[in-house]
XYZ file of C-alpha atoms in Angstrom:
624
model
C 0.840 16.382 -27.658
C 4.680 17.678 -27.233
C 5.795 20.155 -25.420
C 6.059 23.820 -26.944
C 6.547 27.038 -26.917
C 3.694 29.568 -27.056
C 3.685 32.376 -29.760
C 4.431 35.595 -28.725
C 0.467 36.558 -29.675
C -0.611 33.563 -27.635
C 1.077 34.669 -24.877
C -0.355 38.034 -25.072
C -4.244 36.876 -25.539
C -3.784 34.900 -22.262
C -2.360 37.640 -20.647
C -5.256 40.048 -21.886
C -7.703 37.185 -20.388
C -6.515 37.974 -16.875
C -6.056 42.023 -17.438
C -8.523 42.759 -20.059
C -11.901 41.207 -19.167
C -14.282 43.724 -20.910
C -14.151 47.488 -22.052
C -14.375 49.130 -18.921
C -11.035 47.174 -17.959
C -9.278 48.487 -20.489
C -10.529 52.446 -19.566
C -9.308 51.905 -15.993
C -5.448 50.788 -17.631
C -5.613 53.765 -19.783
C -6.765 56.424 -17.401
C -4.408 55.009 -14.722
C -1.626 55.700 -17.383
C -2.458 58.544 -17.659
C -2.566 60.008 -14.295
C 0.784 58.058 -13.171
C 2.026 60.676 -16.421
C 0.949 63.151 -14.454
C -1.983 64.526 -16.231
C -4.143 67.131 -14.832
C -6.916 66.492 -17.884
C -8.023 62.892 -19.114
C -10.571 62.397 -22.007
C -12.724 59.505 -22.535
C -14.820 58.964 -25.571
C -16.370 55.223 -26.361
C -19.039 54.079 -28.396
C -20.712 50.789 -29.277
C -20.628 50.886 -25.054
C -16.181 50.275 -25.561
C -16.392 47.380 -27.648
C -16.030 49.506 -31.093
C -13.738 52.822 -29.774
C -12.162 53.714 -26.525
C -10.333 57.072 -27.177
C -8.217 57.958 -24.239
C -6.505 61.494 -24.098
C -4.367 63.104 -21.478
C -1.972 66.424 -21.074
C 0.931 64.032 -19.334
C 4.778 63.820 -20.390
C 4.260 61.593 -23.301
C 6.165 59.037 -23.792
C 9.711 59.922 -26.267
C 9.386 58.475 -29.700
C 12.242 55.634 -29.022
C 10.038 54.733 -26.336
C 7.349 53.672 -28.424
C 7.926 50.206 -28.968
C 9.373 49.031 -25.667
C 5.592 50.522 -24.222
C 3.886 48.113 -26.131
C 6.584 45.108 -25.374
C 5.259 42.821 -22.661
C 6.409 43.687 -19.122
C 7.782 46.764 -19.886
C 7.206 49.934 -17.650
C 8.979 53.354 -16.461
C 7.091 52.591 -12.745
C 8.737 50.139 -11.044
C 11.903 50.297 -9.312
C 13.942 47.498 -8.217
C 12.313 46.787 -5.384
C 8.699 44.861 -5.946
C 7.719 45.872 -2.411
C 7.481 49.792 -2.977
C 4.757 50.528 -5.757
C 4.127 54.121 -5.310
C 2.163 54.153 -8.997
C -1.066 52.750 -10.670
C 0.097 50.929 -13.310
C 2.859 48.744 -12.431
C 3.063 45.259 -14.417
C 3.868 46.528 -18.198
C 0.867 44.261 -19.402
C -1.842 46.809 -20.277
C -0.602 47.605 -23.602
C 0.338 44.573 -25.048
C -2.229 42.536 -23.730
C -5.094 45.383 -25.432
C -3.435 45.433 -28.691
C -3.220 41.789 -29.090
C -7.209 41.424 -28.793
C -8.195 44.396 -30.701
C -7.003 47.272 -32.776
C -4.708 49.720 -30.921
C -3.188 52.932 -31.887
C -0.930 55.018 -29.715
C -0.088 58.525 -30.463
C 2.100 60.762 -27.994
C 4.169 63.810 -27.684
C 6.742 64.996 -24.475
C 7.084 68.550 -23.535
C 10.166 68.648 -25.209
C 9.454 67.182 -28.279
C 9.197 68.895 -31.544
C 6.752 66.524 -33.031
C 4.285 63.645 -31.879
C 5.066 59.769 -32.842
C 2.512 57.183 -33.559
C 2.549 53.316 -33.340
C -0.118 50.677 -33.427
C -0.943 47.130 -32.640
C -3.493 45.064 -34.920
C -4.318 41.841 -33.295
C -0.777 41.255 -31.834
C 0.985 42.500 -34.661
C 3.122 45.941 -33.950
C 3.140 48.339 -36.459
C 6.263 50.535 -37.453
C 6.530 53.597 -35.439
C 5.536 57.044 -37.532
C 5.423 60.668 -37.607
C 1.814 62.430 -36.400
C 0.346 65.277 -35.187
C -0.542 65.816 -31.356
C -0.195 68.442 -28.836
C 1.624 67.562 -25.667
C 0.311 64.799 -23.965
C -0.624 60.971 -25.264
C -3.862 59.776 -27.117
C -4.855 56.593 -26.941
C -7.414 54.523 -29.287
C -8.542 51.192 -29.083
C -10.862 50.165 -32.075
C -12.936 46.687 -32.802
C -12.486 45.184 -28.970
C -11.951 41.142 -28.663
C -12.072 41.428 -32.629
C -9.061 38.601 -32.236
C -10.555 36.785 -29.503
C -14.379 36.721 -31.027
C -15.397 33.992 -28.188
C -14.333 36.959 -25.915
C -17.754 39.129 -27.682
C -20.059 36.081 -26.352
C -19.701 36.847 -22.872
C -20.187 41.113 -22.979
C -23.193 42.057 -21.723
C -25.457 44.667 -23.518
C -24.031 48.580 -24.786
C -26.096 50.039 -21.505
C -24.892 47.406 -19.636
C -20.640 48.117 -20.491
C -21.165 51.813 -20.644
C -22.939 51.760 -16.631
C -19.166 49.643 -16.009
C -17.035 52.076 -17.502
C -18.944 55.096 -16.147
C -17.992 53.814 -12.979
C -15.084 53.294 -13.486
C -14.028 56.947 -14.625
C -15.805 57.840 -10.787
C -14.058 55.713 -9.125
C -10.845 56.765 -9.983
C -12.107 60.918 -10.165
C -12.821 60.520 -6.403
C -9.098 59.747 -6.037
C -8.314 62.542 -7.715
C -9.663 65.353 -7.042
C -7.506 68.170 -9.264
C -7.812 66.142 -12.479
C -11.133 67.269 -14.941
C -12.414 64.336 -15.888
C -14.837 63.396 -19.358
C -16.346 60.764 -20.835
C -18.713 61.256 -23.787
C -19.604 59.388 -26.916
C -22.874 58.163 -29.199
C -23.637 55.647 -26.307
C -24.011 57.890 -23.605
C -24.693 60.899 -22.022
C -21.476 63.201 -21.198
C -20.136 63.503 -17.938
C -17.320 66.115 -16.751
C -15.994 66.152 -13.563
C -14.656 69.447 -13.025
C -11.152 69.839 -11.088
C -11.028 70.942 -7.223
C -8.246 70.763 -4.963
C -6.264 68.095 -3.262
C -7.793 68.738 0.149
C -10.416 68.010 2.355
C -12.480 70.087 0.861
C -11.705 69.658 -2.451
C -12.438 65.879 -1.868
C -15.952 66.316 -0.672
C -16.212 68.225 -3.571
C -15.623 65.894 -6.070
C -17.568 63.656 -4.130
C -20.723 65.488 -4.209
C -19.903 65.713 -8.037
C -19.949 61.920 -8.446
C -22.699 60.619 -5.563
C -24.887 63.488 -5.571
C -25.174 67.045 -3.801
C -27.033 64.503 -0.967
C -24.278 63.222 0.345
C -22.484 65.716 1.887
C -25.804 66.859 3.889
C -26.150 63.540 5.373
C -22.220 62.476 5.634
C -19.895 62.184 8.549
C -16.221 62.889 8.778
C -14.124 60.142 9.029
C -10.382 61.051 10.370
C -7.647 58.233 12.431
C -4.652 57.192 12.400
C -3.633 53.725 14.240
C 0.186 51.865 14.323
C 1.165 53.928 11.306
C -2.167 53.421 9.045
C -4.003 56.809 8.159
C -7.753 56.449 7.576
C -10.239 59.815 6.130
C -13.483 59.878 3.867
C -16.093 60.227 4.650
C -19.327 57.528 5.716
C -23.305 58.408 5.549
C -25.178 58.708 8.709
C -27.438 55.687 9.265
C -30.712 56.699 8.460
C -29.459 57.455 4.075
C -28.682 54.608 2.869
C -28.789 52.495 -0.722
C -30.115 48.916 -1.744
C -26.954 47.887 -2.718
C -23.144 48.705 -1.936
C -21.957 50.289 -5.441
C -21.507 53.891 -3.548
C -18.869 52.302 -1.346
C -15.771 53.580 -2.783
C -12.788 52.212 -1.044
C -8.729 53.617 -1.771
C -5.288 52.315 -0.557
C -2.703 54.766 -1.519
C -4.824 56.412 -4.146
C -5.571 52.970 -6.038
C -9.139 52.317 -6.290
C -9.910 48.442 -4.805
C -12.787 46.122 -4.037
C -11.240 44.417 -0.791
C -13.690 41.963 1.357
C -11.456 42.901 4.147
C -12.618 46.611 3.890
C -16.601 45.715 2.475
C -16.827 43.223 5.580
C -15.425 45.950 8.019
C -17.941 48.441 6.752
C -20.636 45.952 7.312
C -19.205 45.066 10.895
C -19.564 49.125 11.528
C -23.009 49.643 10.641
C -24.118 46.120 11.739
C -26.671 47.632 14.643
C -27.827 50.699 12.687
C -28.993 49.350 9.511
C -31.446 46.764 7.555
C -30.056 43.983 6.906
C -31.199 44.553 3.176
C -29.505 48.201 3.184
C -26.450 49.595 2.621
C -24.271 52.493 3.770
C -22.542 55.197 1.697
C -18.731 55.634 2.033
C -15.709 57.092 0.797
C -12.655 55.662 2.429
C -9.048 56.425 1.756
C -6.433 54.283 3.677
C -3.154 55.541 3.965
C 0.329 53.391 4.743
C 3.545 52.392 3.660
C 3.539 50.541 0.478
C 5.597 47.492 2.135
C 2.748 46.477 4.135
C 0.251 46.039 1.466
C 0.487 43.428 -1.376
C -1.265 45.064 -4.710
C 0.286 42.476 -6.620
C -2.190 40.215 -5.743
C -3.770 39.806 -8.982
C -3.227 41.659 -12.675
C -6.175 43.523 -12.502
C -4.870 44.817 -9.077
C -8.319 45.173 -7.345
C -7.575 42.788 -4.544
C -4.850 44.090 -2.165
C -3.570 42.180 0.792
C -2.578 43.935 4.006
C 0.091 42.756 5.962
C -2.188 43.566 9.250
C -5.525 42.951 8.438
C -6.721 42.445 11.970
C -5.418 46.331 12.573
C -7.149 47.503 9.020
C -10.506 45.984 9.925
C -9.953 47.434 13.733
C -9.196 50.477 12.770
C -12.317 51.090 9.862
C -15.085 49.345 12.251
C -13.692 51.727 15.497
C -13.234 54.823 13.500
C -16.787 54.612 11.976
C -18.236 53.470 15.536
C -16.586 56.318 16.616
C -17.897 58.981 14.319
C -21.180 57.690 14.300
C -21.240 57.896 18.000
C -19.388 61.810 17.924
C -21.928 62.966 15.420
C -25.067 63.053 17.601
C -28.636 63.006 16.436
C -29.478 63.425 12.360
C -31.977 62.840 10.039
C -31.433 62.304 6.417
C -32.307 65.128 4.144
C -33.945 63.112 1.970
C -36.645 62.212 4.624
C -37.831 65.364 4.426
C -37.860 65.805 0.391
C -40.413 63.163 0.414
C -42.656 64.877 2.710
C -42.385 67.425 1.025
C -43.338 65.687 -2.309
C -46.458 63.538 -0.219
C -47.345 67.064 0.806
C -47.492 68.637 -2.793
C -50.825 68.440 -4.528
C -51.460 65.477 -6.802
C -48.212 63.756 -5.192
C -48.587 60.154 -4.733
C -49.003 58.867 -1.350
C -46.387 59.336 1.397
C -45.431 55.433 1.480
C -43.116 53.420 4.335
C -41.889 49.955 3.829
C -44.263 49.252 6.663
C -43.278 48.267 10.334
C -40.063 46.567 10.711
C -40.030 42.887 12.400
C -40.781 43.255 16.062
C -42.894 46.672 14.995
C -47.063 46.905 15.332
C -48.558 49.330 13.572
C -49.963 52.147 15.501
C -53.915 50.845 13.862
C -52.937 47.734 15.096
C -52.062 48.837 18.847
C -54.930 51.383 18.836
C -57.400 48.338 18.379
C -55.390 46.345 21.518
C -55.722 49.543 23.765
C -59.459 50.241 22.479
C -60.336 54.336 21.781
C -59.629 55.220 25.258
C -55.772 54.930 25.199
C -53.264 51.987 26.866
C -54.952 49.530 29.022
C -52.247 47.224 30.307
C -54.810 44.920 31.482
C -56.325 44.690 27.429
C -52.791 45.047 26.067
C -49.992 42.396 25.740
C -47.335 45.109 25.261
C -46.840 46.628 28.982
C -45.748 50.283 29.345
C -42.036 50.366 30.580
C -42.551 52.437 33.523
C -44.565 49.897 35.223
C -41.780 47.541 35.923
C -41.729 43.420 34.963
C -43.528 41.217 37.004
C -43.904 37.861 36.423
C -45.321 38.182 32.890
C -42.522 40.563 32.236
C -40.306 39.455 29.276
C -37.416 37.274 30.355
C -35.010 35.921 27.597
C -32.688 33.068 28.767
C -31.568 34.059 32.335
C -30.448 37.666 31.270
C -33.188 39.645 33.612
C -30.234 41.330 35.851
C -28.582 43.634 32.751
C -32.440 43.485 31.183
C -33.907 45.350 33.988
C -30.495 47.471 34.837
C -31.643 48.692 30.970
C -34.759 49.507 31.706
C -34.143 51.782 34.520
C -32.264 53.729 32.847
C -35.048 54.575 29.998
C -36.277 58.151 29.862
C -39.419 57.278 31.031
C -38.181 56.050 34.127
C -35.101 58.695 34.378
C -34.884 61.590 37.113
C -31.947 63.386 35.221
C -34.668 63.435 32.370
C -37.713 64.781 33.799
C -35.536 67.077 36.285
C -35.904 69.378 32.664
C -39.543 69.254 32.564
C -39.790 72.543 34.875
C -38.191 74.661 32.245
C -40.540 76.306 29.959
C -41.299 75.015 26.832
C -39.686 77.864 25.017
C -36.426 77.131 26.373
C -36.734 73.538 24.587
C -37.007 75.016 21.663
C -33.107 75.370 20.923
C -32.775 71.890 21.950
C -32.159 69.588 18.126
C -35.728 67.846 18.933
C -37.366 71.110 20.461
C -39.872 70.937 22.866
C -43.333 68.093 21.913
C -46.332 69.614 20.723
C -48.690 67.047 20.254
C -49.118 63.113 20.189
C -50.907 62.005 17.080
C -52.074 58.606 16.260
C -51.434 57.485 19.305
C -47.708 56.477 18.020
C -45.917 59.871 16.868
C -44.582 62.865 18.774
C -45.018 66.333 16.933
C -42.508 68.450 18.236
C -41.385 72.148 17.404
C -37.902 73.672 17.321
C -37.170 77.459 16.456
C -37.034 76.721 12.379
C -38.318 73.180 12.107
C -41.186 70.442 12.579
C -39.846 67.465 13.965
C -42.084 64.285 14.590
C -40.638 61.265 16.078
C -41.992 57.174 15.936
C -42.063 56.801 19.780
C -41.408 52.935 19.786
C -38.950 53.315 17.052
C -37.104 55.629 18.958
C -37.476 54.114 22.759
C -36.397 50.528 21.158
C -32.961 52.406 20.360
C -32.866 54.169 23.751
C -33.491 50.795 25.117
C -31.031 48.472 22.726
C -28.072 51.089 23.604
C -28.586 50.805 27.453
C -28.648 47.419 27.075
C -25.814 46.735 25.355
C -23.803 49.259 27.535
C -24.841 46.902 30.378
C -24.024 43.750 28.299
C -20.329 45.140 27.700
C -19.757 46.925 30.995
C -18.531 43.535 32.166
C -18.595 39.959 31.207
C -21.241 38.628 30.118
C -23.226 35.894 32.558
C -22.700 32.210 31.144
C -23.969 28.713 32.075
C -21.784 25.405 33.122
C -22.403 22.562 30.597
C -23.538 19.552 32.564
C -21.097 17.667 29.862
C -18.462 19.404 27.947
C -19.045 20.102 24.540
C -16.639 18.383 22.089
C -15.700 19.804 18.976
C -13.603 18.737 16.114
C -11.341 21.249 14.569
C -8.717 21.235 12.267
C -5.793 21.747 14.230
C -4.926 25.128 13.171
C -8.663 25.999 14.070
C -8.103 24.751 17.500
C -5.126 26.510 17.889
C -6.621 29.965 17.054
C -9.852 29.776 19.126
C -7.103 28.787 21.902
C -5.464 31.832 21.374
C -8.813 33.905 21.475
C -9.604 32.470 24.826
C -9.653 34.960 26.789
C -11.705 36.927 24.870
C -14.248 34.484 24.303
C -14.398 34.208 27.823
C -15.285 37.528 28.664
C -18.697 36.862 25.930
C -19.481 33.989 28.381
C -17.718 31.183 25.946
C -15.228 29.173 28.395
C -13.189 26.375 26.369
C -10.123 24.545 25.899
C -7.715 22.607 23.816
C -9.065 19.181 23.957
C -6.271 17.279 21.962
C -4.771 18.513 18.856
C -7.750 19.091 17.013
C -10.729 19.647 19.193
C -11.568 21.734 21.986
C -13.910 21.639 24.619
C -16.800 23.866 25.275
C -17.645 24.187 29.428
C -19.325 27.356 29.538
C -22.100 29.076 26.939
C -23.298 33.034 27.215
C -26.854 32.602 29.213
C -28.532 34.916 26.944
C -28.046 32.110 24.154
C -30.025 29.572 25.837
C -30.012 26.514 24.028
C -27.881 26.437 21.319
C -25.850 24.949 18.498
C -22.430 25.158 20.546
C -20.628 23.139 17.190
C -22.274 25.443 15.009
C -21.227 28.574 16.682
C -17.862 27.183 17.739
C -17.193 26.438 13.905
C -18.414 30.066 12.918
C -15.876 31.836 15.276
C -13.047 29.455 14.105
C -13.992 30.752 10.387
C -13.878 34.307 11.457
C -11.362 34.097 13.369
C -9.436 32.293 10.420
C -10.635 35.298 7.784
C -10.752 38.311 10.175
C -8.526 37.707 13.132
C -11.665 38.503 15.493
C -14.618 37.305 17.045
C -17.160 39.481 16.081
C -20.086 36.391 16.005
C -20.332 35.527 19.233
C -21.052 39.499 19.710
C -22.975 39.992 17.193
C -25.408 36.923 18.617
C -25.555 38.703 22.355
C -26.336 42.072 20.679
C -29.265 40.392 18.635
C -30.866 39.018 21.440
C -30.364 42.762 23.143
C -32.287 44.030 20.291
C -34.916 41.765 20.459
C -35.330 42.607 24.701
C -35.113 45.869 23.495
C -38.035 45.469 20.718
C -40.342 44.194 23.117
C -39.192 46.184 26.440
C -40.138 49.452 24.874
C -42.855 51.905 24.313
C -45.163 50.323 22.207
C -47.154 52.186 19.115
C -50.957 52.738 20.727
C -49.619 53.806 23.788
C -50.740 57.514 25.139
C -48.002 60.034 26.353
C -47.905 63.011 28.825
C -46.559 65.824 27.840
C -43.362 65.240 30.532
C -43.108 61.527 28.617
C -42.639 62.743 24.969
C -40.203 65.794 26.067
C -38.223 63.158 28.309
C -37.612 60.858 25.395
C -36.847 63.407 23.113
C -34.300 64.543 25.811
C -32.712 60.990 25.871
C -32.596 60.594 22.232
C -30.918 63.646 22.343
C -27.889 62.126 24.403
C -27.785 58.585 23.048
C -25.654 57.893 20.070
C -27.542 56.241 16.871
C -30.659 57.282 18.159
C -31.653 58.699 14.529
C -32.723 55.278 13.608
C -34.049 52.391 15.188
C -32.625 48.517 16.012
C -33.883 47.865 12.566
C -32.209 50.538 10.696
C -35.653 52.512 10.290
C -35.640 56.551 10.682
C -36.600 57.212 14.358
C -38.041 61.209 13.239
C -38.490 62.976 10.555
C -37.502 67.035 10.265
C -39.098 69.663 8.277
C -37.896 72.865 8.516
C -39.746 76.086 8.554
C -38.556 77.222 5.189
C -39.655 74.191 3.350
C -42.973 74.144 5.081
C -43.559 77.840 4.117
C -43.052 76.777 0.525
C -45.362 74.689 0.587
C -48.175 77.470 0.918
C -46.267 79.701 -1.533
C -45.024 81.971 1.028
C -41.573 81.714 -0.267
């Protein structure tokens, strides 16, 4: 076949492949119109779930009647200046338009602030219409009718109405959290309205329009998020550990006020929350990432999702230490929502308080009970050994690493004079303390303890495992890590530019007990291992690094390995479910748990205690 040149409407239904992949695509290019018109209202209507209307309508400039045609002319645009690398607006490309009308039915009809009288032009299927009087107030409307109607393959690949109208509702959030002082609404046959009234464009106002789109939950159980790093800005806001989702939809990321889904960011959030979490659970957050335009790339692709940062070793830095940080500034918390369902276990004909069960590593207290027998902890009838007794022989001893293991271990509350040095103090003077002062130990396995408007009861191994895990880790870090001579160096082929980055990450490594070298263009040569690994794949984990290092710029997996194994130490080190308390015990750990950061949940990600306060208890017998 010859050589030719593509039709004008060809050209356009390719283009509207890349930018216009199903209705909710073509809501985000209309809303981001309008606000980059400056609109402080935007209207959405749809029905038939976008594929048979999408009404847009905002209060913006307009667009002036000669403009008309040139804004539905391919790569035409009022918000791009001459220089590529500073994109201050939304919509950038000039390809929205003319890509939507050459797939379906599009009508545009707009009026300036100046203008005496609206204009109107349309696009069916690629072909522009004549531009006409109409009637409009100030602002633009925009409707797109009989989606894909010129591309009918197109139709064979949308999913079902509920399934488009979920994408497009989340679209409009997305974008609302961004802006805070526009109302938003989107209504139709195929849905249930939702308006997002204006706030303000601050802090507050944010948190506000937050709560509008994730729920009135999330400000109770959300932390601050506020730091600035080599001329990047990051705020939001992030969920404490213990409320969290099955999936990561309600992680909202922004750069510049443009809405993304960036791997870079997703896998730095991960990285953040990497000890305090299931692995099958994920953390709420609202980030916004502030810095000049010219080091960020959001012309990576046309639907301008992906962005690419100049730095991304200083972006990923700065998220996972900011979070880190916060989560380590905002003490001890328990989700609200922990004690909602008590509160509906404790109703009458609720359904049974349910917990996905003990976590790997966990016993169930009926389980430990039956080890100790009905008279309490017998270390001689029980493989799990009470932490104050020390480690003999039969103590637990992972892979050489019984020096930082035991340095741990003295430092738990049960063995800590700072701790019990409080036990004097009367009990009423605990009770201002966040855990209060412990009341009781039930089932052998949880601490009831009392504050001055609250029940609190705490999962004693739960919580000890995270007292344990943290002093461990602070030991593991505090210097470098212990490692073992190879008897024969390790070889391992690399592509060269592998090589040459786990080279320049030597030092580093080193310090995580991983000694190598260049070994020839591309290998290197493993002499030293971390003793806490043991055994191990050294070409597997050498390979890993070089791919992180490759995508991220760090070497979070050798890191991530060593604080495993601390979690597993710290699993079995601790105070084991079945295992009987004194008074001085419980009030000691609640003490530590009070001073260690991320003690609200356990290695595993599971709530360490639960709070009800005295309000909601007194509701319960109807005295409120």
């Amino acid at each position: 076949m010859p050589i030719r040149q593509l039709s004008e409407t060809m050209i356009n239904q390719i283009a509207a492949g890349e930018v216009i992949e199903r209705p909710a695509s073509v809501v985000k290019e209309l809303v981001e119109n309008a606000l980059d018109a400056g609109a402080s209202r935007v209207e959405v209507v749809t029905a038939g779930g976008g594929l048979n209307l999408i009404r847009v309508t905002d209060d913006g400039s307009g667009i002036p009647e000669q403009e008309l045609a040139l804004a539905v002319a391919r790569h035409c645009t009022s918000k791009l200046s001459d220089d590529i690398h500073d994109i201050r607006s939304l919509g950038f490309r000039g390809e929205a338009l003319p890509s939507i009308g050459s797939v379906a039915r599009l009508s545009i009809r707009s009026r300036t602030a100046s203008g005496d009288s609206a204009a109107e032009i349309g696009i069916d299927g690629g072909r522009v219409l004549p531009v006409k009087p109409a009637a409009a107030n100030r602002g633009t409307t925009v409707e797109v009718r009989d989606l894909f109607f010129a591309t009918p393959a197109r139709l064979k690949f949308m999913k079902g109405e509920r399934a488009e109208s979920s994408a497009t509702s989340d679209v409009v959030k997305r974008i609302a959290i961004a802006f805070p002082a526009v109302r938003f609404t989107l209504a139709g046959a195929d849905r249930s309205t939702l308006e997002l009234p204006a706030t303000s464009d601050t802090p507050e106002g944010r948190l506000a329009r937050v709560a509008q789109v994730m729920g009135k939950d999330f400000p109770d159980n959300a932390i601050a998020i506020d730091a600035m790093r080599d001329g990047v800005h990051l705020a939001g806001h992030v969920s404490i550990p213990s409320y969290t989702r099955a999936n990561a939809l309600q992680q909202y990321a922004y750069v510049n006020g443009r809405p993304v889904r960036d791997k870079l960011i997703a896998g730095a959030i991960r990285g953040a929350f990497a000890d305090v979490l299931p692995r099958d659970r994920h953390a709420v957050t609202v980030l916004f990432l502030s810095l000049d335009p010219s080091t960020v790339d959001v012309n990576v692709h046309p639907a301008k999702a992906d962005v690419r940062f100049r730095d991304p070793g200083l972006v990923r830095g700065l998220i996972v230490g900011a979070i880190r940080e916060a989560l380590a500034g905002a003490g001890i918390r328990a989700a609200t929502t922990g004690a909602a369902g008590m509160m509906a276990a404790f109703r009458p004909g609720a359904a049974p308080y349910s917990h996905p069960g003990p976590a790997d590593g966990h016993r169930s207290y009926e389980a430990a009970y039956h080890a100790s027998g009905s008279g309490g902890f017998d270390p001689l009838r029980s493989a799990q050994r009470p932490l104050d007794m020390g480690h003999g022989e039969a103590g637990p001893r992972i892979n050489g690493f019984a020096e930082n293991e035991q340095a741990a271990f003295d430092t738990g509350p049960l063995a800590s004079a700072d701790a019990r040095a409080g036990m004097a103090e009367p009990a009423e003077a605990l009770l201002g303390m966040v855990l209060g002062a412990a009341r009781a130990q039930v089932h052998e396995n949880y601490i009831v303890a009392q504050t001055r408007d609250s029940l609190v009861i705490v999962d004693q191994h739960a919580a000890h495992e995270r007292l344990v895990y943290e002093a461990l880790k602070n030991a593991l870090h505090s210097r470098a890590v212990p490692s073992q001579m190879l008897l024969l160096p390790e070889i391992v082929d690399l592509p060269e530019e592998d090589a040459e980055r786990l080279a320049m990450h030597s030092q580093t490594l080193a310090k995580f007990g991983l000694g190598l070298e260049r070994f020839g263009p591309g290998a290197v040569a493993v002499r030293e291992t971390p003793s806490m690994l043991g055994e191990t794949d050294v070409q597997q984990l050498v390979r890993d690094l070089a791919d992180e290092i490759a995508d991220n710029d760090t070497v979070e997996t050798l890191k991530e390995r060593l604080d495993k194994i601390a979690a597993t130490m710290a699993c079995h080190g601790s105070v084991r479910s079945g295992r009987l308390l004194k008074a001085e015990e419980m009030n000691a750990l609640l003490r530590q748990m009070e001073a260690t950061p991320g003690s609200g949940t356990c290695n595993h990600g599971r709530p360490t205690y639960i709070e009800l306060k005295l309000a909601d208890i007194e509701r319960l017998f109807g005295r409120r």
